[in-house]
mmCIF file of C-alpha atoms in Angstrom:
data_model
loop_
_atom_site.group_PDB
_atom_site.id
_atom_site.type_symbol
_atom_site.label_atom_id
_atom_site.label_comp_id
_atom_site.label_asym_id
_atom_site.label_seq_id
_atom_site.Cartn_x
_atom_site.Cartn_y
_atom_site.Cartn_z
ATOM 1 C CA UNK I 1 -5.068 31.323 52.168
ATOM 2 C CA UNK I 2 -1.545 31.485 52.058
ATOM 3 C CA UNK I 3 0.459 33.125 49.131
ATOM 4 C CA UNK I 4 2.248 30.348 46.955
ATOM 5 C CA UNK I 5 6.173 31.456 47.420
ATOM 6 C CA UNK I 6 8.806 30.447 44.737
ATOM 7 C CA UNK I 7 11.759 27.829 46.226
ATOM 8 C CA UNK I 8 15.153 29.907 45.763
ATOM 9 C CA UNK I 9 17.941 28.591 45.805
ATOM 10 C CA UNK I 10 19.998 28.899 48.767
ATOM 11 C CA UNK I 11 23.698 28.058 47.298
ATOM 12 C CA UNK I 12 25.099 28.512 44.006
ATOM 13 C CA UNK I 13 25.513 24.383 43.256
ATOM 14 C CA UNK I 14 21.731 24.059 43.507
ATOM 15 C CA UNK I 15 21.085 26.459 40.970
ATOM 16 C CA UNK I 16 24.337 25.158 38.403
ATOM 17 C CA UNK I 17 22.250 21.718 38.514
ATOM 18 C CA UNK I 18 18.672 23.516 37.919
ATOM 19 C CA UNK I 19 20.690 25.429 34.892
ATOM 20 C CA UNK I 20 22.622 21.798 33.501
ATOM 21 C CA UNK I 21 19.088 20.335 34.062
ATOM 22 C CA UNK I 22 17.379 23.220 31.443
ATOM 23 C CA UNK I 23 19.963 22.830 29.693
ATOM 24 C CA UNK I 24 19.709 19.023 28.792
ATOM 25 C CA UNK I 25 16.175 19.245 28.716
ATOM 26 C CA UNK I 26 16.491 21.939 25.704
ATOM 27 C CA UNK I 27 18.648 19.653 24.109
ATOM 28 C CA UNK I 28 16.737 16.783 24.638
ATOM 29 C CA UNK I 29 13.634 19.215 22.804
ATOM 30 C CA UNK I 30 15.285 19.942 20.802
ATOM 31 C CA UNK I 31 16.672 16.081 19.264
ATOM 32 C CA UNK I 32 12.878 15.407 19.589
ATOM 33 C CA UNK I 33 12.152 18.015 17.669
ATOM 34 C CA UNK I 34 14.676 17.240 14.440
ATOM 35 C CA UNK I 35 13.278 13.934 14.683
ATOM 36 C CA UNK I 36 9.802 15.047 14.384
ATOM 37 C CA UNK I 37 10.643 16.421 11.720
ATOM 38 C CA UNK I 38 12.779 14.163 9.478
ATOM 39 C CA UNK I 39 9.604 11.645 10.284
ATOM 40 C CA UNK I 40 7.215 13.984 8.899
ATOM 41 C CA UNK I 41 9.818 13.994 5.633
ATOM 42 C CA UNK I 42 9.795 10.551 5.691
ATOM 43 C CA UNK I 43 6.022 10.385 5.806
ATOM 44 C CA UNK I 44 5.929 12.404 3.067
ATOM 45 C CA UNK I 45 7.691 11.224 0.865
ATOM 46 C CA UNK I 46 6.147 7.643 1.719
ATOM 47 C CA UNK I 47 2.818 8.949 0.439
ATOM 48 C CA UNK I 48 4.349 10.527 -2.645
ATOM 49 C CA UNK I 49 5.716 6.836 -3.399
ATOM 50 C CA UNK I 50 2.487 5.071 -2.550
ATOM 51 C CA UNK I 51 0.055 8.083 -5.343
ATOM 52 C CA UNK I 52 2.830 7.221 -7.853
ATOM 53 C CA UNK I 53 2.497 3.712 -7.758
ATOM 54 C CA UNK I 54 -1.349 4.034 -7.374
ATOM 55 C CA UNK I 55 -1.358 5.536 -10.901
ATOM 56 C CA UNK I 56 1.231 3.365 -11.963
ATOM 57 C CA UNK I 57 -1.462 0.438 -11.109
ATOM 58 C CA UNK I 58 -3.712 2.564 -12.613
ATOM 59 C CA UNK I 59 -2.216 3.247 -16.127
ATOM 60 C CA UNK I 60 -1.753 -0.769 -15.598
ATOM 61 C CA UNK I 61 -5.328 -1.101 -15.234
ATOM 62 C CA UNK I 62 -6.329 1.289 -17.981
ATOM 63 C CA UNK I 63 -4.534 -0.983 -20.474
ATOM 64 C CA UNK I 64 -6.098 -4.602 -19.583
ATOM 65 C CA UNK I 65 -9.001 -5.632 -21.813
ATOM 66 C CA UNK I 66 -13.237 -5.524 -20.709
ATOM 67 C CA UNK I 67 -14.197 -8.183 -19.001
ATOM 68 C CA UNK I 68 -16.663 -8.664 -21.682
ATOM 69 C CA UNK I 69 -13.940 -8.926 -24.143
ATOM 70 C CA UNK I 70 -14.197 -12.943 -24.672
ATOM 71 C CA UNK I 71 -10.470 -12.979 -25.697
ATOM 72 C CA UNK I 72 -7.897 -14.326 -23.733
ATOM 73 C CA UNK I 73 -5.527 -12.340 -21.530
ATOM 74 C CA UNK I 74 -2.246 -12.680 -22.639
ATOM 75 C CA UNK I 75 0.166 -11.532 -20.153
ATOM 76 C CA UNK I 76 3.234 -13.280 -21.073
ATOM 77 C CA UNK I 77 3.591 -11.871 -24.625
ATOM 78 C CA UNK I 78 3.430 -15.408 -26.416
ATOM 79 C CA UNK I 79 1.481 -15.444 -28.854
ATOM 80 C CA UNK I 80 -1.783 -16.964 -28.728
ATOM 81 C CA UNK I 81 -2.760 -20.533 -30.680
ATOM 82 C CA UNK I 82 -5.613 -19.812 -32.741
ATOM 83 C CA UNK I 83 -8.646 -21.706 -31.352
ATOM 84 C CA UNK I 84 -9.550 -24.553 -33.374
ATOM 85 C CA UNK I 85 -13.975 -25.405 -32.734
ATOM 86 C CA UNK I 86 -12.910 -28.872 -32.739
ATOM 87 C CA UNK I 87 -11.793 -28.192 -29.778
ATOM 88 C CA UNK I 88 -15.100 -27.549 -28.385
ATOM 89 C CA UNK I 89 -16.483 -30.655 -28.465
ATOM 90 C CA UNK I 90 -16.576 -33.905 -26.312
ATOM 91 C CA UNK I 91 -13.541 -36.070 -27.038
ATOM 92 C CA UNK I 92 -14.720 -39.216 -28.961
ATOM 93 C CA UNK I 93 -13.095 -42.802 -27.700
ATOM 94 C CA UNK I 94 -12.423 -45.335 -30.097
#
């Protein structure tokens, strides 16, 4: 088997481009990098949003009445006729 032998350069120029080349691939690292993480931030942040509205909802929830309670959801703040039982029955024709 034969020995695996690094290529050297044989002129300067060759190894200026193989040094520019490193050199934009570090800084091409290194923009992925920064925008790794300002998504991680983002993410974040995102998830701290969605837990506060969560118990926002929540709190919402907490307040709303049984759904065995027979009364009548009022979620426009007017307030609510009383109920007459007349109501309750079949309209009559005359």
């Amino acid at each position: 088997m034969s020995e695996h032998i690094p290529h050297i350069p044989s002129d300067s120029s060759e190894s200026d481009s193989i040094v520019d080349s490193l050199q934009r691939l570090s800084k091409k690292i290194q923009l992925i990098t920064d925008a790794i993480k300002a998504l991680h931030q983002d993410r974040n942040q995102l998830e701290t949003k969605i837990e506060d509205a969560q118990k926002r909802i929540q709190h919402i929830l907490s307040r709303l009445p049984e759904q065995s309670d027979g009364r009548q959801l009022n979620l426009l703040g007017e307030p609510a006729s009383p109920k007459n039982p007349e109501d309750d029955s079949e309209p009559t024709t005359h």
